[in-house]
Short mmCIF file of C-alpha atoms and ligand atoms in Angstrom, two decimals:
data_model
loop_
_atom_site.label_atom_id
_atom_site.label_comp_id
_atom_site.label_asym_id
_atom_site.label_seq_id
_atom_site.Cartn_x
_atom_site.Cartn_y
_atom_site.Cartn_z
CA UNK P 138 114.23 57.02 67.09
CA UNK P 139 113.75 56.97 70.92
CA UNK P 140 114.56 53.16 72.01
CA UNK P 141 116.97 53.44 74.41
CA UNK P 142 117.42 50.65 77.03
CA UNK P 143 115.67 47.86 78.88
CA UNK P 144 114.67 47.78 82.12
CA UNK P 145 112.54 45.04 84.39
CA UNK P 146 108.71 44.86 84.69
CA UNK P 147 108.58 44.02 87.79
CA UNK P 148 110.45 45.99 88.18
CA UNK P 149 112.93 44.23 90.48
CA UNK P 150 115.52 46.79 90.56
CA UNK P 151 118.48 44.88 88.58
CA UNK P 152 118.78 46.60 85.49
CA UNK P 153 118.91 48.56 83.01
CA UNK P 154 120.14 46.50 80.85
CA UNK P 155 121.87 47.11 77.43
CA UNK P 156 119.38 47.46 74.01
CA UNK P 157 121.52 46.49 71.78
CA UNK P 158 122.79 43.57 73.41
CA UNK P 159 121.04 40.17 73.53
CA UNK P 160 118.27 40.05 76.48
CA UNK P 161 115.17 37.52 76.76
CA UNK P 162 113.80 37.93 80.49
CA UNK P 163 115.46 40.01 83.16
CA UNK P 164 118.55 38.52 84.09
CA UNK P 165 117.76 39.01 87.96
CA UNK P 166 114.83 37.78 88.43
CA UNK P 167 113.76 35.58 85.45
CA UNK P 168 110.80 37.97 84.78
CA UNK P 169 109.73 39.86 81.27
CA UNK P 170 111.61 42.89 80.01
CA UNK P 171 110.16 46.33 79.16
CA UNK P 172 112.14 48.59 76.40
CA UNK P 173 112.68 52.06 77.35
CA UNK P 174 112.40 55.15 75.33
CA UNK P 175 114.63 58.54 75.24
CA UNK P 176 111.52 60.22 77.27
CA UNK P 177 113.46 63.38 77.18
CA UNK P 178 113.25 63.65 73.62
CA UNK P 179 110.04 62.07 73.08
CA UNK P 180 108.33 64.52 74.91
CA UNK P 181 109.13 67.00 72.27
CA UNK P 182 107.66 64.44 69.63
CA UNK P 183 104.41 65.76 68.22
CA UNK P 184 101.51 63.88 67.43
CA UNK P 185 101.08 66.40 64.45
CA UNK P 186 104.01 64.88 63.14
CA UNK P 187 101.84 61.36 61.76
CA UNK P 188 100.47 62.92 59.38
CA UNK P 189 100.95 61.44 55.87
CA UNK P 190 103.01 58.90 57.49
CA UNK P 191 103.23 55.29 56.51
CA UNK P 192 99.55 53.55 57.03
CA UNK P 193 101.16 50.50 59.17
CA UNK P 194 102.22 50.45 63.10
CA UNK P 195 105.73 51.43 61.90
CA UNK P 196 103.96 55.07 61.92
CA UNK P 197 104.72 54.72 65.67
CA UNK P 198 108.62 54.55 64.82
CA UNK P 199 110.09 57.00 67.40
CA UNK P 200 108.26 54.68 70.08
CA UNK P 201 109.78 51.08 68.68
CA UNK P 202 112.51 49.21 69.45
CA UNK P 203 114.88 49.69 66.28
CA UNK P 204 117.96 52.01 65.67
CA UNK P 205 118.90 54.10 62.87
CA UNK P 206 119.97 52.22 60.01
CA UNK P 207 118.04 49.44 60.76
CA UNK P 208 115.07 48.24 58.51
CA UNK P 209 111.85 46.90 59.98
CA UNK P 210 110.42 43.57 59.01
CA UNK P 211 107.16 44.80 57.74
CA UNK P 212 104.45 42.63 56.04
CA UNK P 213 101.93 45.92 56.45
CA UNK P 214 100.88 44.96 59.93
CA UNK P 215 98.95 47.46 62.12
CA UNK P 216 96.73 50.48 61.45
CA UNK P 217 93.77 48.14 61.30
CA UNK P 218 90.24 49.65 60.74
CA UNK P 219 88.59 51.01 64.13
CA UNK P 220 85.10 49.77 62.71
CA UNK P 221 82.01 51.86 64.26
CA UNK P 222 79.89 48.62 64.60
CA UNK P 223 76.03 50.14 64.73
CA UNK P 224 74.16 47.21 63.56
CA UNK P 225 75.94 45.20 66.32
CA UNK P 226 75.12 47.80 69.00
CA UNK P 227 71.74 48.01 68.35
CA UNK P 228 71.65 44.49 68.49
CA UNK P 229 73.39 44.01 72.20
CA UNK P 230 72.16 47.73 73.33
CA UNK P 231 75.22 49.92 73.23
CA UNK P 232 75.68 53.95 71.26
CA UNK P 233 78.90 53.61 70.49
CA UNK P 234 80.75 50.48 70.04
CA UNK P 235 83.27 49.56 67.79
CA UNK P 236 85.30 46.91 66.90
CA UNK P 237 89.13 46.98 66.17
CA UNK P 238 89.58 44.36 63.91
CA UNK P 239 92.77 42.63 63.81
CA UNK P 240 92.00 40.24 60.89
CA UNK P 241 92.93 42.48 58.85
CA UNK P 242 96.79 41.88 59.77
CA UNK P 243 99.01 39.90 57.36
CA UNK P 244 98.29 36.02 58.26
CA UNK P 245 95.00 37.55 59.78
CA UNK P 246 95.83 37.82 63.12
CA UNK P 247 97.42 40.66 65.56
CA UNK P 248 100.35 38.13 66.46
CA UNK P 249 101.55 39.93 63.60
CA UNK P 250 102.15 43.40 65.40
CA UNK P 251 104.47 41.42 67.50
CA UNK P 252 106.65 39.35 65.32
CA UNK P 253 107.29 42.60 63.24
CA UNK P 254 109.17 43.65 65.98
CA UNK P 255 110.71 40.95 67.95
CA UNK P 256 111.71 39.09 64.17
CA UNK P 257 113.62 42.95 63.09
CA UNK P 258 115.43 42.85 66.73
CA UNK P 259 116.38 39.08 66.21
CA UNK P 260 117.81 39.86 62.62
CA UNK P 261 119.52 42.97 63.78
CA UNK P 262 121.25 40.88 66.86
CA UNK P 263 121.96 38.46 64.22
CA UNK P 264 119.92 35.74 64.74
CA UNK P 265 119.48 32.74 62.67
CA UNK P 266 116.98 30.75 63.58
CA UNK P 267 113.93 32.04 65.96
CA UNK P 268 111.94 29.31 67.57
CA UNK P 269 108.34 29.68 69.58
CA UNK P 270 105.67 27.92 70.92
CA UNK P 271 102.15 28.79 69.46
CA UNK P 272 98.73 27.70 69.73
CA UNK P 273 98.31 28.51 65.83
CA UNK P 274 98.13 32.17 65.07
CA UNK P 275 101.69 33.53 66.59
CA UNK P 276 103.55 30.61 64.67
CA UNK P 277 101.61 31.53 61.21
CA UNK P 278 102.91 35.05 62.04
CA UNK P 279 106.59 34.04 63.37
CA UNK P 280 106.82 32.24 60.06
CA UNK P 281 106.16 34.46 57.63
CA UNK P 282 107.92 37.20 59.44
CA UNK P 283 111.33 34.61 59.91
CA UNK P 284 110.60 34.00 56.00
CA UNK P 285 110.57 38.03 55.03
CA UNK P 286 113.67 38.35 57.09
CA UNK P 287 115.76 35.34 55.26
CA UNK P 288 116.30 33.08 58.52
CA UNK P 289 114.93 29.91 59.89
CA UNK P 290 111.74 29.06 62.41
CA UNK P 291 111.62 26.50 64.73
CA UNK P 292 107.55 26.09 65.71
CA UNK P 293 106.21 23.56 68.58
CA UNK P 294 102.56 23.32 68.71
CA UNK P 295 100.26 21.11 70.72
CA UNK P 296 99.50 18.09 68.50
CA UNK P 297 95.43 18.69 68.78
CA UNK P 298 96.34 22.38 67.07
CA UNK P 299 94.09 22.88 64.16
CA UNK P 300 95.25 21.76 61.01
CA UNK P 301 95.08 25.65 59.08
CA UNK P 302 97.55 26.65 61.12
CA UNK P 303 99.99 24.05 60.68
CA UNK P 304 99.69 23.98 57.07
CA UNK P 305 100.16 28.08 56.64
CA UNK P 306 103.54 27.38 59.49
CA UNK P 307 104.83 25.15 56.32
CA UNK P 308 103.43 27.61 53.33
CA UNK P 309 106.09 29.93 55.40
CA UNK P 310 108.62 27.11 55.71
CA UNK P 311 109.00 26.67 58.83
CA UNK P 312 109.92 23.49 60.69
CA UNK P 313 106.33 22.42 62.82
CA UNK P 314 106.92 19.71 65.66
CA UNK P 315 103.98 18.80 66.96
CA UNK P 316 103.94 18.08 70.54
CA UNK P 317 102.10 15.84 72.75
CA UNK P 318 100.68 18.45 75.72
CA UNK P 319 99.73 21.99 75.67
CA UNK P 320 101.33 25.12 75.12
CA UNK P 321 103.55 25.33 77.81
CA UNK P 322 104.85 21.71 76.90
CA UNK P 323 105.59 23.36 73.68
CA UNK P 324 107.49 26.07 75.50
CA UNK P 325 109.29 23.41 77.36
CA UNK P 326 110.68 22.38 74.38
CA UNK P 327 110.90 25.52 72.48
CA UNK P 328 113.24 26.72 75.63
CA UNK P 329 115.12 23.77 75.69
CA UNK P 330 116.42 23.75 71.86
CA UNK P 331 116.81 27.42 72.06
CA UNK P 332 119.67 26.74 74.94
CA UNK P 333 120.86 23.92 73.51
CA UNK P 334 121.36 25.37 69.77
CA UNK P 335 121.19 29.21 70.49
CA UNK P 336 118.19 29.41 68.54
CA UNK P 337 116.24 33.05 69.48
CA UNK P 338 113.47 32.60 71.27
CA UNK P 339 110.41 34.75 70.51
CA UNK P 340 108.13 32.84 72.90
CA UNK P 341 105.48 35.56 74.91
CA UNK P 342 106.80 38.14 77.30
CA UNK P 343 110.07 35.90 77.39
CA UNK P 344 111.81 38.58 75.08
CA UNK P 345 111.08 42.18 75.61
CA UNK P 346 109.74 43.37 72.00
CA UNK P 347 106.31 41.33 71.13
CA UNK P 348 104.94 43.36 73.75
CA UNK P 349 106.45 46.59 71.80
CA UNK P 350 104.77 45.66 68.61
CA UNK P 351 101.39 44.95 70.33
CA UNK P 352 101.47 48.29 72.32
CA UNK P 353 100.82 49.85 68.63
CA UNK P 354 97.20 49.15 69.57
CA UNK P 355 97.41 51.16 72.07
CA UNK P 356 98.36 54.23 69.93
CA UNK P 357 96.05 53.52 67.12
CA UNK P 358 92.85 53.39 69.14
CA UNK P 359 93.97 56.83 70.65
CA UNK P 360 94.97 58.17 67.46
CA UNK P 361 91.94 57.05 65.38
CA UNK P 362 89.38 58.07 68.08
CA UNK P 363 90.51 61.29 67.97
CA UNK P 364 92.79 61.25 71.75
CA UNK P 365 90.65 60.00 73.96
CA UNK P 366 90.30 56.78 74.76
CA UNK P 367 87.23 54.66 74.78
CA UNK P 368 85.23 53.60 78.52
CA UNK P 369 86.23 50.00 77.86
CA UNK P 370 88.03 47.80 76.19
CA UNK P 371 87.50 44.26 76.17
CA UNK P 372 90.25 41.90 75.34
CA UNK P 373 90.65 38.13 74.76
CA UNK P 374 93.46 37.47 76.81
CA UNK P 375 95.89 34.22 76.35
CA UNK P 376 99.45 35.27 77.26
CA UNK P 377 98.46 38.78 77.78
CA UNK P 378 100.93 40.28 75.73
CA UNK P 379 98.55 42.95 74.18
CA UNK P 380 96.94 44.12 77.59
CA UNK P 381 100.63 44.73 78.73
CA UNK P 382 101.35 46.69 75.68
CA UNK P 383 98.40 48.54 75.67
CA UNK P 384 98.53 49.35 79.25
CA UNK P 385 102.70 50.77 78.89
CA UNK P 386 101.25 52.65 75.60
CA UNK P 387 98.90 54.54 77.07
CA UNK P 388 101.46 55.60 79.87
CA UNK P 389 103.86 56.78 77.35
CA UNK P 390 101.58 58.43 75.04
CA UNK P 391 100.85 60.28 78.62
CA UNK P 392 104.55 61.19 79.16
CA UNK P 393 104.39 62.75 75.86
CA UNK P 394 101.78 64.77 76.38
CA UNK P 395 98.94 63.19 73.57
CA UNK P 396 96.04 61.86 75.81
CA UNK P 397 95.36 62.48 79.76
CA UNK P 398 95.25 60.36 82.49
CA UNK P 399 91.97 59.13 81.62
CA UNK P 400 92.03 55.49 81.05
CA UNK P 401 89.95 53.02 79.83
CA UNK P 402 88.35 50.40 82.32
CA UNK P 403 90.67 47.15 80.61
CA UNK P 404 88.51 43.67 80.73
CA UNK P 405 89.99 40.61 80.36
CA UNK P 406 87.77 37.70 78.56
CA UNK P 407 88.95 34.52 78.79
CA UNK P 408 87.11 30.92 78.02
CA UNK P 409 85.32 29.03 80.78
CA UNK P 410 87.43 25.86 80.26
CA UNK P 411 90.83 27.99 80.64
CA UNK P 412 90.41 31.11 83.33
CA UNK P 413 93.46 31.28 85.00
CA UNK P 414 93.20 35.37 84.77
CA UNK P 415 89.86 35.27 85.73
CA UNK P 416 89.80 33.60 88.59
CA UNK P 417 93.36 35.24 90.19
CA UNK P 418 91.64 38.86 89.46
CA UNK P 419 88.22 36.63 91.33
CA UNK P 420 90.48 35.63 94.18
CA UNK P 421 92.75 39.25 94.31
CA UNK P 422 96.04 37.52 94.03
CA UNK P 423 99.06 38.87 92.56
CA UNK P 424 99.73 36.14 89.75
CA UNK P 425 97.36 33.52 88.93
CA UNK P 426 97.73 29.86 89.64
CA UNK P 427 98.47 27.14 86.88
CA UNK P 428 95.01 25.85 85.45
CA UNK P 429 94.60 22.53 85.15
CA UNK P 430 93.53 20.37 82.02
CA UNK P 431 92.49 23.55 80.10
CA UNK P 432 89.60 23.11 77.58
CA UNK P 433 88.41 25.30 75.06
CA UNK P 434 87.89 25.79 70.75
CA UNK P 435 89.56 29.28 71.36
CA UNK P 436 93.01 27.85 71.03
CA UNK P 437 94.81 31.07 71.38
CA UNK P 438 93.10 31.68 75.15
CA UNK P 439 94.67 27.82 75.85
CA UNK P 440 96.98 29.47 77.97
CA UNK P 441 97.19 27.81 81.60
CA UNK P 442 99.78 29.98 83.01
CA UNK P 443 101.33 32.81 81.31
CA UNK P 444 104.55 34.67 82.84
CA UNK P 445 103.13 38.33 82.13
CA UNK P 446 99.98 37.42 84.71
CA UNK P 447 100.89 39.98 87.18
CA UNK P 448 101.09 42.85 84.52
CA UNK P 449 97.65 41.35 82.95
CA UNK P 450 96.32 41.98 86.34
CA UNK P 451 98.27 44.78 87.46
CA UNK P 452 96.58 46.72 84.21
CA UNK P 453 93.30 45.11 84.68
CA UNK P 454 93.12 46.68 89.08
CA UNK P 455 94.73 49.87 87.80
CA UNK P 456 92.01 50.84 85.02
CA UNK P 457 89.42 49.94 87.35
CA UNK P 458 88.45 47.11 84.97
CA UNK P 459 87.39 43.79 85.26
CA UNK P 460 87.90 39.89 84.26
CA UNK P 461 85.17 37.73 83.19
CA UNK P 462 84.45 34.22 81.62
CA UNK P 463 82.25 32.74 78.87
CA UNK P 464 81.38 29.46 77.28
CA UNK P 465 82.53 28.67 74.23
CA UNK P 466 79.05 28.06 72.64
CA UNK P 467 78.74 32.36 73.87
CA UNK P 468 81.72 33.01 71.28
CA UNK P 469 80.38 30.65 68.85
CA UNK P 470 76.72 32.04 68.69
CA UNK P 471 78.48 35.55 68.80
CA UNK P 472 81.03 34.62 65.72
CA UNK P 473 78.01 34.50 63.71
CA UNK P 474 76.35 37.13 65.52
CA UNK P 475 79.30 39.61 64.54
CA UNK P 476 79.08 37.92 60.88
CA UNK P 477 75.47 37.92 60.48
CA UNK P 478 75.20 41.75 61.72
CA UNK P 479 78.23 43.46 60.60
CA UNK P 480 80.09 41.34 57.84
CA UNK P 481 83.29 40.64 59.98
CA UNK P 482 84.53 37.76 60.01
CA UNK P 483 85.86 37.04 64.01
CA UNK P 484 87.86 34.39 65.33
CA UNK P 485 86.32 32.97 68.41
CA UNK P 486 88.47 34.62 70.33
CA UNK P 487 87.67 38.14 69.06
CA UNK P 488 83.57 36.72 69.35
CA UNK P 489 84.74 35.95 72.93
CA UNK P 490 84.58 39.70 73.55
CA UNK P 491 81.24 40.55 72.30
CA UNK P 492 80.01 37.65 74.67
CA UNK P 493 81.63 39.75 77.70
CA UNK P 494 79.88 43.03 76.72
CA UNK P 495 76.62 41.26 76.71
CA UNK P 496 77.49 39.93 80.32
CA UNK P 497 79.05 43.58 81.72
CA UNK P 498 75.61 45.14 80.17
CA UNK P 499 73.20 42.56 81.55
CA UNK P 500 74.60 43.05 84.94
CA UNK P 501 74.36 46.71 85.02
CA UNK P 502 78.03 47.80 85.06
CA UNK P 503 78.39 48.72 81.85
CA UNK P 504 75.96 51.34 80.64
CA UNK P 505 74.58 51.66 77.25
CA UNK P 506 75.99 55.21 76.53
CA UNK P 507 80.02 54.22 77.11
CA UNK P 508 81.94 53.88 74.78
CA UNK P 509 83.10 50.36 73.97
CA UNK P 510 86.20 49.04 72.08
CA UNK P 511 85.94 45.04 71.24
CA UNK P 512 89.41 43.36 70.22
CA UNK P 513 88.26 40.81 66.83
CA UNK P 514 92.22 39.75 67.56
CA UNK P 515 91.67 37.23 64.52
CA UNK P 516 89.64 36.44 61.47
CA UNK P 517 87.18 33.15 61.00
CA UNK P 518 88.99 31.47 58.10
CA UNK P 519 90.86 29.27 60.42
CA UNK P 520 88.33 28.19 62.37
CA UNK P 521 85.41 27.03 60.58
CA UNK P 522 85.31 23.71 61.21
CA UNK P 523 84.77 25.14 65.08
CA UNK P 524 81.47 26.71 63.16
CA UNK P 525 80.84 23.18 61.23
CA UNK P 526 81.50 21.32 64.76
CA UNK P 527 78.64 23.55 66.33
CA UNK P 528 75.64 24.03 63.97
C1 PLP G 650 97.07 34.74 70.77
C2 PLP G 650 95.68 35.12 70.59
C3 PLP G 650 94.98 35.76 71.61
C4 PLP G 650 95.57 36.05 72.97
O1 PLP G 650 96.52 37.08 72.87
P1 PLP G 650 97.53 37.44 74.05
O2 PLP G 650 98.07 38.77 73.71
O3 PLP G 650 98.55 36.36 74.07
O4 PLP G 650 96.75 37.45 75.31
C5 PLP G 650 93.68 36.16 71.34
N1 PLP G 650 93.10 35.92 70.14
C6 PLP G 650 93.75 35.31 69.13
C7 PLP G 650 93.04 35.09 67.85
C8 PLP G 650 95.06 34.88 69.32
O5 PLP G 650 95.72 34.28 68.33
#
């Protein structure tokens, strides 16, 4: 095991800071925190060496942020099939696309890649009682994580979140309070009782190891297309927390010596009524600017400002990528398109991406013989009265 220290994103030069004590953001300048690896030693880790190994994103062990002796909350999150979608490329005019799809994770969403690992570094620093502020999915995941570890969670959702994803917070037992606002009135409150009552606070990119269990995408879509990445990869991005950890995997799969320096172009997707991404990468600014009364079915891409922002678009410039916008009667049609072609069931979010391949490929910039990875981040079960409310 390679975890080591942690160290700034920005990074802002204060730092490093101490694993195995207590961090959320960096200390200095309020921003998120990256964990560090032993890249001395990792570069003499093999790739050979997965074989046979456990079929979750604990396969990835070296490369996560627990100790020896320590346990990982598991629920079997991760390694999620890489599914060679032909029926669906046909349909939109691409060889090779495939979907990686996430709703296949316990509580059928990838917020559970993240919770693995920031609810096993809150119960190995001792924590009680974890607290968060979710849209829907990351609570459902928080939950039953908090539950397999034996301590408490503390969820604050908007009141207008759908009612599936309250009821599976309290299958979990966790405490809901539903909030009048958005998200980041959640957080608001979420921060607040954390300081007040020392609860641990797993919100996004304000603790350093969501990002960590997200990155595991990163490895699996090397590992399971053989080490080399796709042309593209389109992403549904809310917080951002998987484009970060995607982007840091690929750079320390690098380091190690398992892919090259080719990268795939990243592509943010993000919903008409909440663009705040979009239109930052539009207007080449650093971080993106709070978006006002955000509106949009996809709940988990209700995010009107997100702290990562500047790694979102730092990975998005880097790759040569892109961001781009859609309706939400795009992802809707394209739910059942992905359905209706391919059997997968796709959270509006995850149909989100489909909708931007159709809009890279009709404008000529992405060509019909690259290869294309689509992020189905969640499955449909939760959201079919967004299906009822349509047709
Ligand atoms: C949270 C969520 C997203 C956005 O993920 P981030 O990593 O926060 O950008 C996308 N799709 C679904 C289904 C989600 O629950």
């Amino acid at each position: 095991m390679f975890f080591s220290h942690l160290e700034c994103s920005v990074p802002c030069g204060a730092g490093p800071f101490r694993a195995r004590e207590r961090h959320h953001t960096c200390p200095a300048c309020g921003m998120p925190l990256f964990a560090r690896y032993d890249m001395a030693r990792a570069r003499k880790w093999s790739r050979e060496s997965l074989a046979g190994r456990r079929s979750d994103m604990w396969r990835y062990l070296e490369m996560l942020p627990i100790f020896p002796g320590e346990t990982p909350v598991a629920l079997g999150e991760g390694y999620t099939p890489l599914l060679r979608t032909f029926r669906l490329g046909d349909a939109v005019g691409l060889d090779c696309l495939y979907v990686k799809d996430e709703s296949f994770n316990p509580t059928q969403s990838f917020k559970a890649r993240g919770q693995s690992t920031a609810v096993t570094r809150a119960k190995a620093l001792g924590a009680t009682t974890i607290t968060l502020p979710t849209a829907g999915n990351a609570g459902n995941a928080a939950a039953a994580y908090a539950a397999a570890a034996g301590i408490r969670c503390e969820i604050f959702m908007p009141r207008d979140a759908k009612q599936p994803f309250i009821d599976e917070c309290r299958l979990y037992d966790a405490n809901v309070t539903l909030v009048d606002g958005l998200i980041t009135d959640a957080g608001k409150m979420a921060g607040a009782k954390a300081k007040e009552l020392g609860w641990y606070d797993v919100s996004t990119l304000k603790e350093p190891y969501r990002a960590e269990g997200k990155k595991t995408m990163g490895y699996e879509i090397a590992e399971q297309l053989g080490w080399e990445l796709p042309d593209w990869i389109i992403y549904p991005t809310g917080g951002g927390t998987g484009m970060v950890g995607m982007w840091k995997a690929f750079d320390e799969m690098e380091a190690m010596g398992w892919i090259d320096a080719k990268r795939p172009k990243m592509v943010t997707v993000q919903p008409t009524g909440c663009a705040p991404i979009v239109r930052a990468f539009e207007e080449g600014t650093e971080r993106a600017e709070m978006w006002e009364a955000p509106d949009t079915q996809a709940h988990g891409l209700r995010v009107p400002k997100a702290i990562g922002d500047f790694l979102v678009l730092r990975a998005i410039r880097e790759s040569g990528g892109t961001a781009l916008k859609v309706t939400d009667r795009q992802m809707v049609d394209d739910m059942i398109a992905i359905g209706r072609l391919e059997g997968i069931s796709a959270a509006p979010e995850g149909a989100a991406a489909l909708s931007a391949a159709r809009v890279l490929l009709a404008s000529g910039r992405m060509k019909a013989h690259e290869s294309v990875v689509l992020f189905n981040t969640g499955g449909a079960l939760k959201y079919l009265e967004v299906l009822r409310s349509v047709s």
